Short mmCIF file of C-alpha atoms in Angstrom, two decimals:
data_model
loop_
_atom_site.label_atom_id
_atom_site.label_comp_id
_atom_site.label_asym_id
_atom_site.label_seq_id
_atom_site.Cartn_x
_atom_site.Cartn_y
_atom_site.Cartn_z
CA MET A 390 0.00 0.00 0.00
CA LEU A 391 3.05 2.26 0.07
CA PHE A 392 2.36 3.14 -3.57
CA PHE A 393 -0.28 5.55 -2.18
CA LEU A 394 2.71 7.76 -1.30
CA SER A 395 3.59 7.83 -4.98
CA LEU A 396 0.01 8.73 -5.86
CA SER A 397 -0.08 11.49 -3.24
CA LEU A 398 3.13 12.97 -4.61
CA LEU A 399 1.66 12.88 -8.13
CA ILE A 400 -1.34 14.91 -6.97
CA TYR A 401 0.78 17.35 -4.96
CA PHE A 402 3.40 18.12 -7.59
CA ALA A 403 0.88 18.24 -10.45
CA TYR A 404 -1.06 20.83 -8.46
CA ARG A 405 2.19 22.75 -7.98
CA GLY A 406 2.62 22.90 -11.73
CA VAL A 407 5.25 20.19 -12.35
CA SER A 408 4.75 18.51 -15.73
CA VAL A 409 3.11 15.09 -15.73
CA LEU A 410 5.63 14.11 -18.41
CA VAL A 411 8.30 14.31 -15.71
CA LEU A 412 6.24 13.17 -12.76
CA ALA A 413 4.61 10.05 -14.19
CA PRO A 414 7.73 7.98 -14.94
CA LEU A 415 9.59 9.10 -11.81
CA LEU A 416 6.70 8.37 -9.47
CA ALA A 417 5.89 5.11 -11.24
CA ILE A 418 9.46 4.01 -10.52
CA LEU A 419 9.08 5.19 -6.91
CA ALA A 420 5.95 3.05 -6.56
CA VAL A 421 7.87 0.03 -7.87
CA VAL A 422 10.72 0.61 -5.42
CA LEU A 423 8.36 1.08 -2.47
CA SER A 424 6.58 -2.15 -3.35
CA GLY A 425 9.85 -4.06 -3.01
CA ASN A 426 10.43 -4.69 -6.71
CA SER A 427 13.42 -2.40 -7.21
CA SER A 428 15.30 -5.11 -9.15
CA GLN A 429 12.57 -4.94 -11.82
CA THR A 430 12.69 -1.16 -12.21
CA MET A 431 14.09 -0.92 -15.74
CA GLY A 432 11.98 -3.77 -17.04
CA ILE A 433 8.83 -2.20 -15.66
CA TYR A 434 9.81 1.21 -17.05
CA THR A 435 10.48 0.06 -20.62
CA GLU A 436 8.04 -2.85 -20.89
CA VAL A 437 5.13 -1.65 -18.75
CA PHE A 438 5.19 2.14 -18.42
CA MET A 439 6.32 2.84 -21.97
CA GLN A 440 4.05 0.16 -23.40
CA GLY A 441 1.07 1.72 -21.62
CA LEU A 442 2.06 5.20 -22.78
CA GLY A 443 2.72 4.04 -26.32
CA GLY A 444 -0.44 2.00 -26.56
CA PHE A 445 -2.59 4.99 -25.66
CA ALA A 446 -0.71 7.35 -27.99
CA VAL A 447 -0.91 4.93 -30.92
CA LYS A 448 -4.63 4.38 -30.41
CA TYR A 449 -5.73 8.00 -30.02
CA PHE A 450 -3.04 10.15 -31.67
CA PRO A 451 -5.04 10.74 -34.90
CA LEU A 452 -7.96 12.07 -32.87
CA PHE A 453 -5.82 14.44 -30.81
CA ILE A 454 -3.95 15.85 -33.79
CA LEU A 455 -7.02 16.20 -36.04
CA GLY A 456 -9.03 17.75 -33.22
CA ALA A 457 -6.27 20.26 -32.47
CA ILE A 458 -5.83 21.17 -36.15
CA PHE A 459 -9.59 21.53 -36.60
CA GLY A 460 -9.82 23.81 -33.57
CA LYS A 461 -6.95 25.97 -34.83
CA LEU A 462 -8.49 26.24 -38.30
CA MET A 463 -11.86 27.21 -36.81
CA GLU A 464 -10.12 29.87 -34.74
CA ASP A 465 -7.92 31.31 -37.51
CA SER A 466 -10.71 31.32 -40.10
CA GLY A 467 -12.96 33.30 -37.77
CA TYR A 468 -15.57 30.54 -37.92
CA ALA A 469 -15.53 29.90 -34.15
CA TYR A 470 -15.95 33.63 -33.48
CA SER A 471 -18.74 33.92 -36.06
CA ILE A 472 -20.75 31.11 -34.45
CA ALA A 473 -20.34 32.55 -30.96
CA ARG A 474 -21.05 36.14 -32.05
CA ASN A 475 -24.17 35.26 -34.04
CA ILE A 476 -25.70 33.13 -31.29
CA VAL A 477 -25.15 35.88 -28.73
CA ASP A 478 -26.61 38.51 -31.08
CA LYS A 479 -29.67 36.37 -31.85
CA LEU A 480 -30.55 35.59 -28.23
CA GLY A 481 -29.75 39.10 -27.03
CA ASP A 482 -29.40 40.68 -23.61
CA LYS A 483 -32.37 38.91 -22.01
CA HIS A 484 -30.75 35.52 -22.45
CA ALA A 485 -27.10 36.41 -21.92
CA LEU A 486 -26.25 33.31 -19.89
CA LEU A 487 -28.04 30.94 -22.25
CA ALA A 488 -26.36 32.56 -25.26
CA VAL A 489 -22.89 31.88 -23.84
CA VAL A 490 -23.80 28.30 -22.89
CA LEU A 491 -25.28 27.47 -26.29
CA ALA A 492 -22.38 29.04 -28.18
CA CYS A 493 -19.91 26.91 -26.20
CA SER A 494 -22.06 23.79 -26.61
CA ILE A 495 -22.36 24.05 -30.38
CA LEU A 496 -18.63 24.62 -30.83
CA THR A 497 -17.51 21.80 -28.53
CA TYR A 498 -20.11 19.35 -29.88
CA GLY A 499 -18.66 20.05 -33.30
CA GLY A 500 -15.16 19.07 -32.19
CA VAL A 501 -13.63 22.43 -31.24
CA SER A 502 -11.53 22.13 -28.07
CA ALA A 503 -12.65 23.80 -24.84
CA PHE A 504 -9.42 25.83 -24.89
CA VAL A 505 -10.20 27.36 -28.31
CA VAL A 506 -13.84 27.89 -27.32
CA THR A 507 -12.86 29.78 -24.17
CA PHE A 508 -10.61 32.08 -26.18
CA ALA A 509 -13.37 32.67 -28.74
CA ILE A 510 -16.26 33.20 -26.35
CA TYR A 511 -14.64 35.09 -23.46
CA PRO A 512 -14.38 38.56 -25.11
CA ILE A 513 -17.98 38.25 -26.33
CA ALA A 514 -19.24 37.03 -22.96
CA ALA A 515 -17.37 39.77 -21.10
CA ALA A 516 -18.87 42.51 -23.30
CA LEU A 517 -22.36 40.98 -23.01
CA PHE A 518 -22.16 40.59 -19.24
CA LYS A 519 -20.87 44.14 -18.87
CA GLN A 520 -23.71 45.43 -21.03
CA THR A 521 -26.34 43.54 -19.01
CA ASN A 522 -24.57 44.20 -15.67
CA ILE A 523 -24.17 40.50 -14.85
CA PRO A 524 -21.17 39.79 -12.59
CA LYS A 525 -18.08 38.85 -14.56
CA ARG A 526 -17.33 36.12 -12.00
CA LEU A 527 -20.20 34.07 -13.49
CA ILE A 528 -18.56 33.72 -16.93
CA PRO A 529 -16.52 30.56 -16.07
CA GLY A 530 -19.61 28.80 -14.73
CA ALA A 531 -21.48 29.50 -17.97
CA ILE A 532 -18.54 28.33 -20.09
CA CYS A 533 -18.29 25.14 -18.02
CA ILE A 534 -21.89 24.18 -18.74
CA GLY A 535 -21.36 24.50 -22.48
CA ALA A 536 -17.80 23.23 -22.81
CA LEU A 537 -17.06 20.83 -19.95
CA THR A 538 -20.28 18.93 -19.26
CA LEU A 539 -22.93 17.73 -21.71
CA THR A 540 -20.90 17.93 -24.94
CA MET A 541 -17.86 16.40 -23.27
CA THR A 542 -19.37 13.24 -21.81
CA ALA A 543 -23.11 12.96 -22.40
CA LEU A 544 -24.39 13.96 -25.84
CA PRO A 545 -24.38 10.99 -28.22
CA GLY A 546 -22.06 11.48 -31.16
CA SER A 547 -19.70 13.87 -29.40
CA PRO A 548 -16.16 13.64 -30.84
CA ALA A 549 -14.69 14.57 -27.44
CA ILE A 550 -11.86 12.25 -26.39
CA HIS A 551 -13.83 11.41 -23.23
CA ASN A 552 -16.51 9.86 -25.45
CA VAL A 553 -13.90 8.14 -27.62
CA ILE A 554 -11.65 6.41 -25.07
CA PRO A 555 -14.29 3.80 -24.04
CA MET A 556 -14.93 2.70 -27.66
CA PRO A 557 -12.22 0.04 -28.14
CA TYR A 558 -12.78 -1.38 -24.65
CA PHE A 559 -16.54 -1.88 -25.09
CA GLU A 560 -16.63 -2.19 -28.92
CA THR A 561 -19.01 0.76 -29.23
CA ASP A 562 -19.20 4.00 -31.19
CA ALA A 563 -19.77 7.64 -30.23
CA PHE A 564 -23.54 7.16 -30.18
CA ALA A 565 -23.55 4.62 -27.33
CA ALA A 566 -26.74 4.63 -25.19
CA PRO A 567 -28.15 7.73 -26.94
CA GLY A 568 -31.33 8.00 -24.88
CA LEU A 569 -29.48 7.94 -21.57
CA GLY A 570 -26.92 10.37 -22.95
CA ILE A 571 -29.65 12.83 -23.92
CA ILE A 572 -31.27 12.52 -20.48
CA ALA A 573 -27.92 13.25 -18.82
CA SER A 574 -27.44 16.22 -21.16
CA ILE A 575 -30.83 17.66 -20.21
CA VAL A 576 -29.99 17.34 -16.51
CA MET A 577 -26.61 19.02 -17.00
CA LEU A 578 -27.98 21.85 -19.15
CA GLY A 579 -31.17 22.36 -17.15
CA GLY A 580 -29.51 22.04 -13.76
CA GLY A 581 -26.62 24.27 -14.77
CA MET A 582 -28.92 26.99 -16.09
CA LEU A 583 -31.10 26.85 -12.96
CA TRP A 584 -28.00 27.34 -10.82
CA MET A 585 -26.55 30.16 -12.91
CA ASN A 586 -29.88 32.01 -13.21
CA ARG A 587 -30.32 31.75 -9.45
CA GLN A 588 -26.84 33.19 -8.89
CA THR A 589 -27.67 36.04 -11.28
CA ARG A 590 -30.86 36.86 -9.35
CA ILE A 591 -29.00 36.80 -6.03
CA ALA A 592 -26.34 39.12 -7.42
CA SER A 593 -29.01 41.49 -8.74
CA ALA A 594 -30.80 41.52 -5.38
CA ASN A 595 -27.50 42.42 -3.72
CA ASN A 596 -26.89 45.20 -6.27
CA GLU A 597 -23.82 43.37 -7.55
CA GLY A 598 -23.03 44.28 -11.14
CA TYR A 599 -20.28 43.37 -13.57
CA GLY A 600 -17.64 44.74 -11.20
CA ASN A 601 -14.50 46.78 -11.66
CA HIS A 602 -12.06 44.56 -13.50
CA THR A 603 -8.82 45.43 -15.24
CA LEU A 604 -7.25 42.01 -15.86
CA ASN A 605 -7.80 40.57 -19.36
CA GLU A 606 -10.59 43.02 -20.18
CA LYS A 607 -10.51 42.32 -23.90
CA GLU A 608 -12.90 43.99 -26.30
CA PRO A 609 -14.62 41.73 -28.82
CA HIS A 610 -13.31 41.85 -32.35
CA SER A 611 -14.48 44.95 -34.16
CA GLY A 612 -14.04 46.26 -37.67
CA ILE A 613 -13.37 42.80 -39.07
CA ASP A 614 -15.21 40.80 -41.68
CA ILE A 615 -17.15 38.17 -39.75
CA PRO A 616 -17.79 35.01 -41.82
CA ASN A 617 -21.36 34.05 -42.66
CA PHE A 618 -22.94 32.11 -39.80
CA TRP A 619 -24.14 29.16 -41.90
CA LEU A 620 -20.79 28.89 -43.63
CA ALA A 621 -19.07 28.90 -40.23
CA LEU A 622 -21.50 26.30 -38.90
CA SER A 623 -20.99 23.95 -41.88
CA PRO A 624 -17.79 22.24 -40.58
CA ILE A 625 -19.54 21.60 -37.25
CA LEU A 626 -22.38 19.90 -39.13
CA ILE A 627 -19.87 17.92 -41.19
CA VAL A 628 -18.37 16.49 -37.99
CA ILE A 629 -21.74 15.63 -36.43
CA ILE A 630 -23.48 14.24 -39.53
CA GLY A 631 -20.31 12.64 -40.89
CA ASN A 632 -19.67 10.86 -37.60
CA TYR A 633 -23.14 9.31 -37.67
CA ALA A 634 -23.05 8.47 -41.38
CA PHE A 635 -19.63 6.83 -41.24
CA SER A 636 -20.29 4.81 -38.07
CA LYS A 637 -23.84 3.69 -38.86
CA ILE A 638 -24.07 3.56 -42.67
CA ILE A 639 -20.90 3.97 -44.73
CA ILE A 640 -18.16 1.99 -42.97
CA PRO A 641 -20.36 -1.10 -42.34
CA LEU A 642 -20.87 -1.29 -46.13
CA TRP A 643 -17.14 -1.56 -46.80
CA ASN A 644 -15.41 -4.90 -47.23
CA ASN A 645 -13.77 -5.06 -43.81
CA SER A 646 -12.95 -8.77 -43.82
CA TYR A 647 -9.26 -7.96 -44.23
CA LEU A 648 -9.16 -6.88 -40.58
CA ALA A 649 -9.09 -10.55 -39.59
CA ASP A 650 -5.63 -10.79 -41.17
CA GLU A 651 -2.76 -11.22 -38.71
CA LYS A 652 -1.01 -8.03 -39.86
CA PHE A 653 -4.04 -6.05 -38.67
CA GLY A 654 -4.04 -7.87 -35.36
CA GLY A 655 -7.23 -9.76 -36.13
CA VAL A 656 -9.16 -6.77 -34.82
CA ALA A 657 -12.95 -6.73 -34.97
CA LEU A 658 -14.58 -3.89 -36.90
CA SER A 659 -16.66 -3.07 -33.82
CA SER A 660 -13.45 -2.19 -31.96
CA VAL A 661 -12.36 0.47 -34.44
CA ILE A 662 -15.43 1.72 -36.29
CA GLY A 663 -16.15 4.51 -33.81
CA ILE A 664 -12.61 5.87 -33.99
CA TRP A 665 -12.53 5.57 -37.79
CA ALA A 666 -15.79 7.52 -38.08
CA ILE A 667 -14.50 10.45 -36.03
CA ILE A 668 -11.13 10.49 -37.83
CA LEU A 669 -12.86 10.68 -41.21
CA SER A 670 -15.42 13.30 -40.17
CA LEU A 671 -12.77 15.55 -38.58
CA PHE A 672 -10.57 15.19 -41.66
CA LEU A 673 -13.41 16.21 -43.98
CA ALA A 674 -14.26 19.15 -41.73
CA CYS A 675 -10.62 20.35 -41.82
CA VAL A 676 -10.58 20.11 -45.62
CA PHE A 677 -13.82 22.09 -45.81
CA VAL A 678 -12.51 24.89 -43.56
CA ILE A 679 -9.31 25.20 -45.61
CA ALA A 680 -11.17 25.16 -48.92
CA SER A 681 -13.84 27.63 -47.86
CA SER A 682 -11.60 30.12 -46.03
CA PHE A 683 -8.27 29.80 -47.85
CA LYS A 684 -8.06 33.57 -48.37
CA ARG A 685 -9.26 34.38 -44.86
CA ILE A 686 -6.58 32.38 -43.04
CA ASP A 687 -3.27 34.26 -43.04
CA SER A 688 -1.20 31.10 -43.41
CA VAL A 689 -2.78 27.68 -43.73
CA ALA A 690 0.62 26.05 -43.21
CA GLU A 691 1.11 27.94 -39.96
CA SER A 692 -2.36 26.99 -38.74
CA LEU A 693 -1.68 23.34 -39.53
CA ASN A 694 1.72 23.47 -37.83
CA LYS A 695 0.43 25.17 -34.69
CA GLY A 696 -2.52 22.82 -34.47
CA ALA A 697 -0.32 19.76 -34.88
CA THR A 698 2.28 20.85 -32.32
CA GLY A 699 -0.48 21.95 -29.96
CA SER A 700 -1.81 18.39 -29.88
CA LEU A 701 1.42 16.88 -28.58
CA LEU A 702 1.35 18.05 -24.97
CA PRO A 703 -2.27 17.00 -24.28
CA ILE A 704 -1.86 13.51 -25.73
CA PHE A 705 1.46 12.81 -24.05
CA ASN A 706 0.23 14.17 -20.72
CA THR A 707 -2.70 11.76 -20.84
CA ALA A 708 -0.59 8.90 -22.23
CA SER A 709 1.95 9.38 -19.40
CA GLU A 710 -0.85 9.13 -16.86
CA VAL A 711 -2.03 5.93 -18.53
CA GLY A 712 1.54 4.59 -18.41
CA TYR A 713 1.63 5.39 -14.69
CA GLY A 714 -1.64 3.53 -14.22
CA SER A 715 -0.26 0.53 -16.11
CA VAL A 716 2.61 0.31 -13.64
CA ILE A 717 0.34 0.63 -10.61
CA ALA A 718 -1.81 -2.19 -11.99
CA THR A 719 1.17 -4.59 -11.88
CA LEU A 720 1.84 -4.06 -8.17
CA ALA A 721 0.68 -6.64 -5.68
CA GLY A 722 -1.01 -4.06 -3.46
CA PHE A 723 -3.24 -2.91 -6.27
CA ALA A 724 -4.75 -6.37 -6.63
CA ILE A 725 -6.38 -5.86 -3.22
CA ILE A 726 -7.78 -2.48 -4.26
CA LYS A 727 -9.00 -3.88 -7.56
CA GLN A 728 -10.82 -6.69 -5.80
CA SER A 729 -12.38 -4.23 -3.35
CA LEU A 730 -13.60 -2.04 -6.20
CA MET A 731 -15.05 -5.01 -8.03
CA GLU A 732 -16.97 -5.96 -4.89
CA ILE A 733 -18.69 -2.58 -4.60
CA ALA A 734 -22.39 -3.23 -5.24
CA PRO A 735 -21.96 -6.89 -6.29
CA GLY A 736 -24.04 -7.63 -9.34
CA ASN A 737 -23.94 -4.05 -10.61
CA PRO A 738 -20.55 -3.15 -12.10
CA LEU A 739 -21.94 0.22 -13.25
CA ILE A 740 -21.48 1.54 -9.73
CA SER A 741 -17.89 0.39 -9.23
CA GLU A 742 -17.00 1.63 -12.73
CA ALA A 743 -18.44 5.07 -11.96
CA ILE A 744 -16.67 5.33 -8.61
CA MET A 745 -13.29 4.19 -9.90
CA ILE A 746 -13.23 6.54 -12.89
CA ASN A 747 -14.46 9.50 -10.85
CA VAL A 748 -11.85 8.96 -8.17
CA LEU A 749 -9.00 8.59 -10.67
CA ALA A 750 -10.18 11.64 -12.64
CA GLY A 751 -10.25 13.62 -9.40
CA ILE A 752 -6.81 12.41 -8.35
CA THR A 753 -5.20 13.26 -11.68
CA GLY A 754 -7.23 16.43 -12.26
CA SER A 755 -7.91 15.11 -15.74
CA ALA A 756 -11.06 13.54 -17.15
CA SER A 757 -9.21 11.85 -20.01
CA GLY A 758 -6.33 10.83 -17.74
CA GLY A 759 -8.57 9.26 -15.12
CA LEU A 760 -10.67 7.54 -17.77
CA GLY A 761 -7.62 6.28 -19.62
CA ILE A 762 -6.00 4.89 -16.47
CA ALA A 763 -9.19 3.21 -15.26
CA LEU A 764 -10.00 1.49 -18.54
CA GLU A 765 -6.40 0.48 -19.16
CA ILE A 766 -6.42 -1.24 -15.77
CA MET A 767 -10.01 -2.47 -15.58
CA GLY A 768 -11.53 -2.19 -19.06
CA ALA A 769 -11.26 -5.90 -19.86
CA SER A 770 -12.64 -6.82 -16.43
CA TYR A 771 -15.63 -4.53 -16.84
CA MET A 772 -16.34 -5.95 -20.28
CA GLN A 773 -16.34 -9.45 -18.77
CA LEU A 774 -18.69 -8.29 -16.01
CA ALA A 775 -20.98 -6.73 -18.60
CA GLU A 776 -21.21 -10.09 -20.36
CA GLN A 777 -21.64 -11.93 -17.05
CA TYR A 778 -24.53 -9.73 -15.89
CA ASN A 779 -26.01 -9.22 -19.36
CA ILE A 780 -25.32 -5.48 -19.38
CA ASP A 781 -25.22 -3.76 -22.76
CA PRO A 782 -21.64 -2.56 -23.47
CA GLU A 783 -23.17 0.73 -24.68
CA LEU A 784 -24.35 1.36 -21.13
CA MET A 785 -20.87 0.63 -19.76
CA HIS A 786 -19.47 3.10 -22.32
CA ARG A 787 -21.90 5.87 -21.36
CA ILE A 788 -21.33 5.42 -17.63
CA ALA A 789 -17.55 5.47 -18.15
CA SER A 790 -17.73 8.66 -20.18
CA LEU A 791 -20.09 10.40 -17.74
CA ALA A 792 -18.00 9.33 -14.75
CA SER A 793 -14.91 11.02 -16.19
CA GLY A 794 -16.66 14.40 -16.06
CA GLY A 795 -17.36 14.79 -12.36
CA LEU A 796 -14.52 15.00 -9.86
CA ASP A 797 -12.08 15.87 -12.66
CA SER A 798 -13.09 19.55 -12.28
CA LEU A 799 -11.62 19.96 -8.80
CA PRO A 800 -9.45 23.08 -8.31
CA HIS A 801 -6.23 21.50 -9.64
CA ASN A 802 -7.75 20.67 -13.05
CA GLY A 803 -5.59 22.20 -15.78
CA ALA A 804 -8.55 23.25 -17.94
CA ILE A 805 -10.13 25.08 -15.00
CA ILE A 806 -6.89 26.90 -14.19
CA THR A 807 -6.46 27.89 -17.86
CA MET A 808 -10.06 29.09 -18.12
CA LEU A 809 -9.73 31.29 -15.04
CA THR A 810 -6.47 32.72 -16.39
CA ILE A 811 -8.08 33.59 -19.74
CA CYS A 812 -11.02 35.23 -17.95
CA GLY A 813 -8.76 37.15 -15.56
CA LEU A 814 -10.49 35.66 -12.53
CA THR A 815 -9.48 33.61 -9.49
CA HIS A 816 -10.67 30.42 -7.84
CA ARG A 817 -12.01 32.51 -4.95
CA GLU A 818 -14.19 34.55 -7.31
CA SER A 819 -15.55 31.85 -9.60
CA TYR A 820 -14.88 28.33 -8.37
CA LYS A 821 -18.17 28.00 -6.45
CA ASP A 822 -20.10 28.16 -9.73
CA ILE A 823 -17.61 25.89 -11.50
CA PHE A 824 -18.01 23.33 -8.71
CA ALA A 825 -21.81 23.45 -8.99
CA THR A 826 -22.01 23.26 -12.79
CA ALA A 827 -19.05 20.99 -13.58
CA VAL A 828 -18.91 18.71 -10.51
CA VAL A 829 -22.17 18.51 -8.54
CA ILE A 830 -24.71 18.57 -11.38
CA PRO A 831 -22.77 16.09 -13.60
CA LEU A 832 -22.58 13.73 -10.60
CA ILE A 833 -26.36 14.02 -10.22
CA ALA A 834 -26.76 13.23 -13.93
CA LEU A 835 -24.42 10.24 -13.57
CA THR A 836 -26.38 8.91 -10.60
CA LEU A 837 -29.66 9.24 -12.51
CA VAL A 838 -28.25 7.38 -15.53
CA ILE A 839 -26.96 4.57 -13.29
CA ILE A 840 -30.44 4.22 -11.77
CA LEU A 841 -32.20 4.29 -15.14
CA GLY A 842 -29.63 1.97 -16.71
CA THR A 843 -30.01 -0.50 -13.85
CA MET A 844 -33.81 -0.43 -14.11
CA PHE A 845 -34.32 -0.33 -17.87
CA GLY A 846 -30.97 -1.18 -19.45
CA SER A 847 -29.41 0.76 -22.30
CA PHE A 848 -31.54 2.89 -24.60
#
């Protein structure tokens, strides 16, 4: 059990800003030494840690790089700004909070990263909130609803990595358990809006307005040619519709029998179809953005380069965490923990799956990291339990995805820290609303889906 010291140090130093790329291998080795296996250190490093890291990177690298390039192209073409600006203008001052939430939701559901969305929406949200005298401190909570909840883990078809990671483990696609995903999305959106509207009313009753802020008070873009809304929305639709068409209609029509060949690992189509569909739809969306805004983007090559290089840190951060988890899984002490987790709510692995992923996401401060570690360690076991208890793998997928988006948004989460920095706000000012919208309400949605899934199965 001494490897808990290693885990505690990982949390502490990650919170202090030390790179996971450095921490993960060092603390994995420390865990090995503390467990009494110091003679196996190098073997575990090269054959367990690096294999875990490499396996994750190989499996998901195309999604990270295409997603990052797509986000950069949407930003540089002005398409992301056009979508956000038009939605805010259409809904107007009376629905300022909803406008920000919907703008973020549409962009992230279409495959644009939360980081790019925050950059695009913040200047617009700040101007709108100032105009309507809504406290600036509420902006992060509104962004969280749209960017870090329903489109990240719940909405069927989302290309978010949190909805992709479970696919090969449960042989599903991005549309797993669509009915339950939609119900969870309604809870997250409805609950989040109820909370934020209540906070706005309380602030108004206390005569609290936008506030006097000087940090990062950016003005929205002015005097520039904003792309047509429907043109800007087209690549988002390509991702959403293309994802469905490829996974449900087009790819199944191909001759995929060659996958049984040894050189392809004898992989089943069901294990890769979801990933293939998102790769193809993101690729087509990137091509469309380049073709339709070639003259608008200053340098397509620079956008491609920055998008590609920008994908490297996120994927290797997550892959390093998965490598760390692979090492922990080999230690004798973890076998006891694994058995204890499997015995939570015997007969209903949905509960133990949800708890394990939530805890690991909270520990690492990363939804994708916690999800990747948990499924690398326990994915095969949960698939066996699903077969044993006649649980639809789609339900296991949806629970896994939803569970990654709860405790991940604790204060040390990198996305939360970045969002607050962009908005020029602090944890003290805004974290209460982030906690409500990105932690509490998603956990309520997860609990509801577990109950419904247990009672009625996947739908």
